[in-house]
PDB file of C-alpha atoms in Angstrom:
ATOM      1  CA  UNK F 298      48.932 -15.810 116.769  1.00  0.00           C
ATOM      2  CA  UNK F 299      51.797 -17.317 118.181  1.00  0.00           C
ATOM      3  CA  UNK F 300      55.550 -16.499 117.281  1.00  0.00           C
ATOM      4  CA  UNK F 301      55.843 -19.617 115.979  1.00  0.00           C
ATOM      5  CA  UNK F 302      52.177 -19.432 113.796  1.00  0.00           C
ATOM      6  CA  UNK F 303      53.701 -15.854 112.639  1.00  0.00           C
ATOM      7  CA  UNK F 304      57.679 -17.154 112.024  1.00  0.00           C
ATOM      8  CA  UNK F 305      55.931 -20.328 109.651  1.00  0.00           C
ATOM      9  CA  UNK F 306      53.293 -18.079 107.821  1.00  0.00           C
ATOM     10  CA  UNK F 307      55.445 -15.423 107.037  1.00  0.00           C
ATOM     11  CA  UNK F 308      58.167 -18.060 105.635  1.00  0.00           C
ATOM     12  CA  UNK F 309      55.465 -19.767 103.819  1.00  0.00           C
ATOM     13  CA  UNK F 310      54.667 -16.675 102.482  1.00  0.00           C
ATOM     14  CA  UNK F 311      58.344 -16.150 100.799  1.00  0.00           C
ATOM     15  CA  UNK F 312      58.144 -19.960  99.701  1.00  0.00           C
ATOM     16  CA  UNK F 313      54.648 -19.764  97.947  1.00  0.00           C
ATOM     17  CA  UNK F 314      56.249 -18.521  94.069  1.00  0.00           C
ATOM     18  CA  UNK F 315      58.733 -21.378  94.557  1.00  0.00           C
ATOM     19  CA  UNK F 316      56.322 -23.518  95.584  1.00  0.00           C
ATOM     20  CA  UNK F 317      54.365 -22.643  92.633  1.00  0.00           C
ATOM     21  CA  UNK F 318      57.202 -23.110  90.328  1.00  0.00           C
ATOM     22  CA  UNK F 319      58.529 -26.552  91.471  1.00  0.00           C
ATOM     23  CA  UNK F 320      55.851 -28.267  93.022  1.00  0.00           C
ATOM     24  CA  UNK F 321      52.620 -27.778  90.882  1.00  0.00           C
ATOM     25  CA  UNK F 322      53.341 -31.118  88.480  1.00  0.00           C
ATOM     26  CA  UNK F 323      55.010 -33.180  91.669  1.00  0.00           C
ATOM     27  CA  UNK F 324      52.386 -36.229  91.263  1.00  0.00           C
ATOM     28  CA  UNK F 325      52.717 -37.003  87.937  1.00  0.00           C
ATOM     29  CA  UNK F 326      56.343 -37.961  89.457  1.00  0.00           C
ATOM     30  CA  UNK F 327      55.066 -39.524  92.816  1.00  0.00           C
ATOM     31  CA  UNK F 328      52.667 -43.036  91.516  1.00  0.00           C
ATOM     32  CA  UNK F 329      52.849 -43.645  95.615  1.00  0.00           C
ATOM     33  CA  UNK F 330      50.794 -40.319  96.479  1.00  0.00           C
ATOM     34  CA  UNK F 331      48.500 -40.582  93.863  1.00  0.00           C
ATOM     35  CA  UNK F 332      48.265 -43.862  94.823  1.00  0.00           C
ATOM     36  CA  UNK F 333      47.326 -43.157  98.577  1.00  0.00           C
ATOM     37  CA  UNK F 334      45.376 -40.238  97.555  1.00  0.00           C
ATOM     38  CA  UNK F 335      42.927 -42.732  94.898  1.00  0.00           C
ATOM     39  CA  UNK F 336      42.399 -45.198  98.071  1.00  0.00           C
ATOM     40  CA  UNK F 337      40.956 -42.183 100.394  1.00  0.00           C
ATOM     41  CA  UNK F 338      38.944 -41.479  96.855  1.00  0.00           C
ATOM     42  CA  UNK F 339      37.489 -44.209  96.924  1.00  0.00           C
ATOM     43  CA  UNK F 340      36.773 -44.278 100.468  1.00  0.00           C
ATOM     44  CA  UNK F 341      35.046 -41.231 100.450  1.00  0.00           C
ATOM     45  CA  UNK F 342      33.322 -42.011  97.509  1.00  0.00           C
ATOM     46  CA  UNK F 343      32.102 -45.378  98.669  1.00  0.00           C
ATOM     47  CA  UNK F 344      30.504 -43.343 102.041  1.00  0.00           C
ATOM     48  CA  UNK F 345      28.734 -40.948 100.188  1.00  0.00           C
ATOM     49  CA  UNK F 346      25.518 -40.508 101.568  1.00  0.00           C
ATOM     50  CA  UNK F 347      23.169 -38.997  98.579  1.00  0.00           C
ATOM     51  CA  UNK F 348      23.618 -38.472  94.840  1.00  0.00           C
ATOM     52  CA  UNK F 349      25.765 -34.771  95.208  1.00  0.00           C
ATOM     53  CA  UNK F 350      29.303 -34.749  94.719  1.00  0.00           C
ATOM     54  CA  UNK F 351      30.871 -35.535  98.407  1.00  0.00           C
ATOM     55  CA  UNK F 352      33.183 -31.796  99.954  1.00  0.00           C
ATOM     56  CA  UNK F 353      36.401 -32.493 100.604  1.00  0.00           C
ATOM     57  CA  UNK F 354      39.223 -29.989 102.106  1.00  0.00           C
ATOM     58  CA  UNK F 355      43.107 -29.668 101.701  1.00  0.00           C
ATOM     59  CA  UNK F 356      43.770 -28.532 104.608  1.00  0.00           C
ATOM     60  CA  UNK F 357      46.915 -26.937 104.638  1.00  0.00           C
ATOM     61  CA  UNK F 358      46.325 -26.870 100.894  1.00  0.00           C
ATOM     62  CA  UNK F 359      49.691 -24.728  99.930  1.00  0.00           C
ATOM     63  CA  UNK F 360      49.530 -23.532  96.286  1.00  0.00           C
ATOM     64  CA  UNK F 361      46.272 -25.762  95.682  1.00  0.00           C
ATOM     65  CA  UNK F 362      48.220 -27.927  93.455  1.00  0.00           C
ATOM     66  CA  UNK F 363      46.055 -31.219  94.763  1.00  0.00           C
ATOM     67  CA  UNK F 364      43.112 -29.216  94.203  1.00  0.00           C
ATOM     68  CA  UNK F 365      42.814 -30.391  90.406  1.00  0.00           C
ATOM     69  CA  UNK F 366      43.465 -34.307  91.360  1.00  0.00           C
ATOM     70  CA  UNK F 367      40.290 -34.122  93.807  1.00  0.00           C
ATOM     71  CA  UNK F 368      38.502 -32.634  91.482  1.00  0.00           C
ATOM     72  CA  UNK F 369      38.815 -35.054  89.066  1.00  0.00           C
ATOM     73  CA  UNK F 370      37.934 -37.834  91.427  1.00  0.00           C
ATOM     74  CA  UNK F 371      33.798 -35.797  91.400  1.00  0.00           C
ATOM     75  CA  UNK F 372      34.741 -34.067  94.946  1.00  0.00           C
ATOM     76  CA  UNK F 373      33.656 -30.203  95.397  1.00  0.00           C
ATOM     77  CA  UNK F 374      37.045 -29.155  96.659  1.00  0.00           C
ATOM     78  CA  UNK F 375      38.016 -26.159  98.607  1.00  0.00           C
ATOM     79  CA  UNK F 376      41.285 -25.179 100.298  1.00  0.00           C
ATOM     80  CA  UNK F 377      42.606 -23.598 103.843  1.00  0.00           C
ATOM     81  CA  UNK F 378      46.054 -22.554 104.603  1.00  0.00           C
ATOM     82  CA  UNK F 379      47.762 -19.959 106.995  1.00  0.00           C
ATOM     83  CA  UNK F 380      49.342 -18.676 104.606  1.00  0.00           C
ATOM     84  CA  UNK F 381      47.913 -15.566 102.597  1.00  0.00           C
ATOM     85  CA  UNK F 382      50.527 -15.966  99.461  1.00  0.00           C
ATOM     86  CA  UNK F 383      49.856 -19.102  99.321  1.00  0.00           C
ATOM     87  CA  UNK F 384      46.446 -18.824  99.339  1.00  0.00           C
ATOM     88  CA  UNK F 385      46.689 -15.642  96.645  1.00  0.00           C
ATOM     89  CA  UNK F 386      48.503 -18.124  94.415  1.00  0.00           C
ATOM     90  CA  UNK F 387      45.984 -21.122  95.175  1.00  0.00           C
ATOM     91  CA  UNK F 388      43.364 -18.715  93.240  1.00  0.00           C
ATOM     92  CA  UNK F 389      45.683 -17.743  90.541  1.00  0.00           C
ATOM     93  CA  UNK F 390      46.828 -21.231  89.763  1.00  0.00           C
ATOM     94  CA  UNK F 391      43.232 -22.593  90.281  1.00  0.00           C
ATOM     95  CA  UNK F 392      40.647 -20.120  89.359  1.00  0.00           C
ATOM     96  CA  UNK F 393      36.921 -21.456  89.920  1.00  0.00           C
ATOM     97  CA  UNK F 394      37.776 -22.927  93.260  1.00  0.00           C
ATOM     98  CA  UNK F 395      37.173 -21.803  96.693  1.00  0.00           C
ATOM     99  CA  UNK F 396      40.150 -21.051  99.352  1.00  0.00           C
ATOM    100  CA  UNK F 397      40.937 -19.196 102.241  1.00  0.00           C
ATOM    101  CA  UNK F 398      43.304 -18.399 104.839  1.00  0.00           C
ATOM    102  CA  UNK F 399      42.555 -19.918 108.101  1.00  0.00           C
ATOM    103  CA  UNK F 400      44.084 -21.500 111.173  1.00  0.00           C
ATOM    104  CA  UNK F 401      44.433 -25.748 111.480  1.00  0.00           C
ATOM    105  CA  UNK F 402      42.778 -24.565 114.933  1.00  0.00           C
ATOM    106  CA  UNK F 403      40.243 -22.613 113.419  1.00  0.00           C
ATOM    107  CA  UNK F 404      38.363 -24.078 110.224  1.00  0.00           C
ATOM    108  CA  UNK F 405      35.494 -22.098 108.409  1.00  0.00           C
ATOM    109  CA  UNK F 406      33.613 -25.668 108.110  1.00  0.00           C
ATOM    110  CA  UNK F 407      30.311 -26.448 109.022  1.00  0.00           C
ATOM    111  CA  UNK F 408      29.828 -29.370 111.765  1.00  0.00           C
ATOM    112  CA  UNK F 409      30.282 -32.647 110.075  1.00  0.00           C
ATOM    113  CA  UNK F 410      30.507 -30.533 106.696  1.00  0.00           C
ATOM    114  CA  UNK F 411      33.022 -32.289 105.445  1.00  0.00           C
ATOM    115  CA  UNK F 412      33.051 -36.147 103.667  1.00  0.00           C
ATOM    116  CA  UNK F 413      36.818 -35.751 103.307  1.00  0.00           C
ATOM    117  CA  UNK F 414      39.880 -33.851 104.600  1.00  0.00           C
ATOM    118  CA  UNK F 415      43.226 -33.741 103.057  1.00  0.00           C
ATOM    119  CA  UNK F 416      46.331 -32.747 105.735  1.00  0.00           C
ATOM    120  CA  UNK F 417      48.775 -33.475 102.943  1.00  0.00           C
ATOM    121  CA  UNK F 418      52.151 -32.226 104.766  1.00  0.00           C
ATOM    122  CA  UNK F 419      50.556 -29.539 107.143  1.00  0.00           C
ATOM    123  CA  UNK F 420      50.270 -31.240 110.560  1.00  0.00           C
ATOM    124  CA  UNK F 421      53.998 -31.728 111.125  1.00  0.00           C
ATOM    125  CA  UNK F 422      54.368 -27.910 111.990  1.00  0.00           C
ATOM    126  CA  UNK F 423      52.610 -28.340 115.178  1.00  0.00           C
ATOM    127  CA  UNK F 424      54.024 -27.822 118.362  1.00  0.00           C
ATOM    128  CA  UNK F 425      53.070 -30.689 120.589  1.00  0.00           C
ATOM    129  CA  UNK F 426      50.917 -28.665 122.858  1.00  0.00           C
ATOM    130  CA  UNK F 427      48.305 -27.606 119.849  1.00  0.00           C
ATOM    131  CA  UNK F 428      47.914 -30.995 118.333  1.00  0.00           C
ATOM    132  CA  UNK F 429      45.374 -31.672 120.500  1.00  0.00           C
ATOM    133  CA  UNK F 430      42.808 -28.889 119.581  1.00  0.00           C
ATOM    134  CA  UNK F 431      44.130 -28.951 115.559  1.00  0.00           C
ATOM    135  CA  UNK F 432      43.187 -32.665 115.364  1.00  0.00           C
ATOM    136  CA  UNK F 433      39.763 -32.273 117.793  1.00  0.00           C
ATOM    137  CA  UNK F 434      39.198 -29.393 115.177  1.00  0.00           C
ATOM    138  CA  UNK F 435      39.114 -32.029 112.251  1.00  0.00           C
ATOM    139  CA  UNK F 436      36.850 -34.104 113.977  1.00  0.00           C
ATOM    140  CA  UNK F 437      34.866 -31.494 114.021  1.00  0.00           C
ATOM    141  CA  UNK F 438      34.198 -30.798 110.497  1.00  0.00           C
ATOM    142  CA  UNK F 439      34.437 -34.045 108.912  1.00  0.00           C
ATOM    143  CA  UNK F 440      31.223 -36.189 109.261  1.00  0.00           C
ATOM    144  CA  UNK F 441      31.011 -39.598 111.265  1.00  0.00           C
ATOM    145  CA  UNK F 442      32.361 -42.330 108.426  1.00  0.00           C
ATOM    146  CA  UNK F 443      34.045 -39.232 106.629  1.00  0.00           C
ATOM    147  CA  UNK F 444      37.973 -39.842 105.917  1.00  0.00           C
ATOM    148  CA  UNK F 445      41.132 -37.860 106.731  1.00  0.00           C
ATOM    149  CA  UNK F 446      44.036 -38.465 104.869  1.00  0.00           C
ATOM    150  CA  UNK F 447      47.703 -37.083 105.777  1.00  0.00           C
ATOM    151  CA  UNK F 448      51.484 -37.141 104.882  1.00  0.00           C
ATOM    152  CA  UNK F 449      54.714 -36.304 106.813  1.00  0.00           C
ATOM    153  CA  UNK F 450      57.451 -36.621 107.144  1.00  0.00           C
ATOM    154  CA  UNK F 451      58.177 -39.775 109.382  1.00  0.00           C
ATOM    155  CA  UNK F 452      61.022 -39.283 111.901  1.00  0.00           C
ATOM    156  CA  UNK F 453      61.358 -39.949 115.987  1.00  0.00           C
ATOM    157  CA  UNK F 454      58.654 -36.874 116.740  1.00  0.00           C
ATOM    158  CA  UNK F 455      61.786 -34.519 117.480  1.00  0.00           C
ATOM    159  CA  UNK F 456      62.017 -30.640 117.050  1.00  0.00           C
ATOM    160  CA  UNK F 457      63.832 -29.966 114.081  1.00  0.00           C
ATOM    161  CA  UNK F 458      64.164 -26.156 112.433  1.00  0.00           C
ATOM    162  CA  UNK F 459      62.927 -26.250 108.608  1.00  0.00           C
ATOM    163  CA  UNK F 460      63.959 -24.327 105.692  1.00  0.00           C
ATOM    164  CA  UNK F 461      67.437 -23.636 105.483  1.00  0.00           C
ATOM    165  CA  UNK F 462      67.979 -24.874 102.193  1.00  0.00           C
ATOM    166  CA  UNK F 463      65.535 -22.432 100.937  1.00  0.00           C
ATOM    167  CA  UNK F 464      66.625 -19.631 102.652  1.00  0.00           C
ATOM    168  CA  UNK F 465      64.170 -19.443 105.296  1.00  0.00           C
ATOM    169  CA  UNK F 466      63.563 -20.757 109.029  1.00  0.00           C
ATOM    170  CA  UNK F 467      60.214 -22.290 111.036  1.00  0.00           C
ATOM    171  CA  UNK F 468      59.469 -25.190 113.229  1.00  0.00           C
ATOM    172  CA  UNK F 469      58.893 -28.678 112.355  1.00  0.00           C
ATOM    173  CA  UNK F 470      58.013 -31.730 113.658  1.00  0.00           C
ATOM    174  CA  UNK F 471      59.394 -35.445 111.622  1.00  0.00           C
ATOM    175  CA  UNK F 472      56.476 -37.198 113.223  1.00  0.00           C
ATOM    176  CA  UNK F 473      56.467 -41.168 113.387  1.00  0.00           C
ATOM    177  CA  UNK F 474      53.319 -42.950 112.766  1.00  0.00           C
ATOM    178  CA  UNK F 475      52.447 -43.547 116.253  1.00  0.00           C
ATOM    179  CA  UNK F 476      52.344 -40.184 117.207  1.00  0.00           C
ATOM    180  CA  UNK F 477      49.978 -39.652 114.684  1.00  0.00           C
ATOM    181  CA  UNK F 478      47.534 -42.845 115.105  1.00  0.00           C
ATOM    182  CA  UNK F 479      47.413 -41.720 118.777  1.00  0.00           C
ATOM    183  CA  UNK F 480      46.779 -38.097 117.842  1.00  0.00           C
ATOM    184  CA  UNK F 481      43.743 -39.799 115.356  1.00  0.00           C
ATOM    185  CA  UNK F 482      42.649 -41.741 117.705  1.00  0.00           C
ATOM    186  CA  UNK F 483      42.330 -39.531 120.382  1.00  0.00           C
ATOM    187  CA  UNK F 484      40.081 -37.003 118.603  1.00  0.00           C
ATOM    188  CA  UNK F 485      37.518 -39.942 117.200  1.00  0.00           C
ATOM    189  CA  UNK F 486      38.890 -41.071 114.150  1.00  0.00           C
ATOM    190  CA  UNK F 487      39.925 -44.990 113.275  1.00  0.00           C
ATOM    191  CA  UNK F 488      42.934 -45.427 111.287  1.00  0.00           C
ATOM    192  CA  UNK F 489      42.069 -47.874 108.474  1.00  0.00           C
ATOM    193  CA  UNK F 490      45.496 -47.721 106.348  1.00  0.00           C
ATOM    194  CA  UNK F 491      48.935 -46.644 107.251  1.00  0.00           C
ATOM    195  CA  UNK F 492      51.942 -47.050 104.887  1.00  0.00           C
ATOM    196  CA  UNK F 493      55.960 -45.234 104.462  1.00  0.00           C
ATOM    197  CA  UNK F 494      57.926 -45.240 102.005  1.00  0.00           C
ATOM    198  CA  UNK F 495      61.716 -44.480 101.980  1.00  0.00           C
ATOM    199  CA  UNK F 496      63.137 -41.634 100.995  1.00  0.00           C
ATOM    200  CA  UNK F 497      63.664 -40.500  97.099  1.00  0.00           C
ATOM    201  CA  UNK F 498      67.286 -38.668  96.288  1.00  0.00           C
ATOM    202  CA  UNK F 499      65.830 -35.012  96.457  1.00  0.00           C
ATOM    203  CA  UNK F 500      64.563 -36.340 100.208  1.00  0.00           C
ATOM    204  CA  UNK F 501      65.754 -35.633 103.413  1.00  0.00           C
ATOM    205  CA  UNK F 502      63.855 -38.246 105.288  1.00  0.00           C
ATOM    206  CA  UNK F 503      61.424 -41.517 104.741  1.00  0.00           C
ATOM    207  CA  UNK F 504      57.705 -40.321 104.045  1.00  0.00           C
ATOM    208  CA  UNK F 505      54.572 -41.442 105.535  1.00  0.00           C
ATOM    209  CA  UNK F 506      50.722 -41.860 105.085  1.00  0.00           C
ATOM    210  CA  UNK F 507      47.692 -42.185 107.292  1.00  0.00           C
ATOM    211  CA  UNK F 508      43.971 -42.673 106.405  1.00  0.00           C
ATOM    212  CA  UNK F 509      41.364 -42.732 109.018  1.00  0.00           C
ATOM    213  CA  UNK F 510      37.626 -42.805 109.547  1.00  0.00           C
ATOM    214  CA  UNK F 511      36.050 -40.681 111.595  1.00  0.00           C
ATOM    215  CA  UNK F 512      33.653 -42.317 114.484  1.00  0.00           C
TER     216      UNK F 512
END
């Protein structure tokens, strides 16, 4: 693993109780995510492709605290992160579901396993030079006319340093939506919806959302 991979897990590691304490009711305050999230719902439930109930991954899934939202929606949802606190909290929080620590790189998916994947704020820690096999690697496991949905953090694509205000320090990336449709594009998916939003008062920066297809 990178120094990088290491400095972000380990801080993610330290953040995953605070995570757990602040952010586990976040979308009952944010109508815009849910709303994003219900349209790649429904896109992924319009493309199922037999009567079972369509696997979708949060990848980057934190705490798990999207894991009940999917659910609800008829998915069978499971959850990856590099982080092994987070993931140990994931299973405390939301017992009866399946995560695991694991790479962006490296998913423990099946070809085409997937009907959906959720990057909900985890592909703006990539350095620029392993975008290219983290997004190929989503192509991978999500099935041709499968969905990917993501939010970041919409900025100029600069290197920024994250986490002082909660005590800790790792690399990030405020992406703009180009970077990302190209990114998308590149590795086979189509995007079908793009949208930001500006920033709320406990915000640093503007937000953004991407849902593609894959080909």
């Amino acid at each position: 693993m990178s120094e990088g991979l290491e400095e972000l897990r380990e801080a993610h590691d330290q953040l995953a109780e605070l995570y757990s304490a602040h952010l586990a009711d976040h979308l009952a305050s944010a109508p815009v995510d849910r709303a994003v999230l219900d349209l790649f719902a429904e896109l992924v439930t319009q493309g199922r492709v037999d009567g079972s109930a369509p696997q979708v991954a949060d990848i980057g899934c934190g705490t798990g605290r999207l894991a009940p939202y999917l659910a609800r929606h008829g998915f069978e949802v499971s959850g990856v992160d590099l982080s092994p606190e987070m993931i140990r909290v994931a299973r405390r929080e939301q017992p009866g579901l399946e995560f695991a620590v694991a790479d962006l790189r490296a998913l423990p998916y099946a070809d085409a396993g997937l009907s959906g994947a959720v990057a909900w704020y985890s592909l703006m820690y990539l350095p620029p030079g392993q975008r290219a096999d983290a997004y190929a690697e989503l192509a991978r496991v999500v099935r041709p006319g499968g969905h990917l949905v993501t939010a970041f953090k919409l900025g100029d694509d600069r290197h920024r340093r994250g986490g002082a205000r909660v005590g800790v320090a790792f690399d990030i990336w405020w992406m703009s939506v180009d970077e990302v449709e190209r990114r998308l594009t590149d590795a086979g998916f189509v995007v079908r919806f793009r949208a930001t939003r500006p920033a709320e008062p406990d915000e640093e920066q503007a937000q953004a959302y991407v849902i593609a297809q894959r080909g």
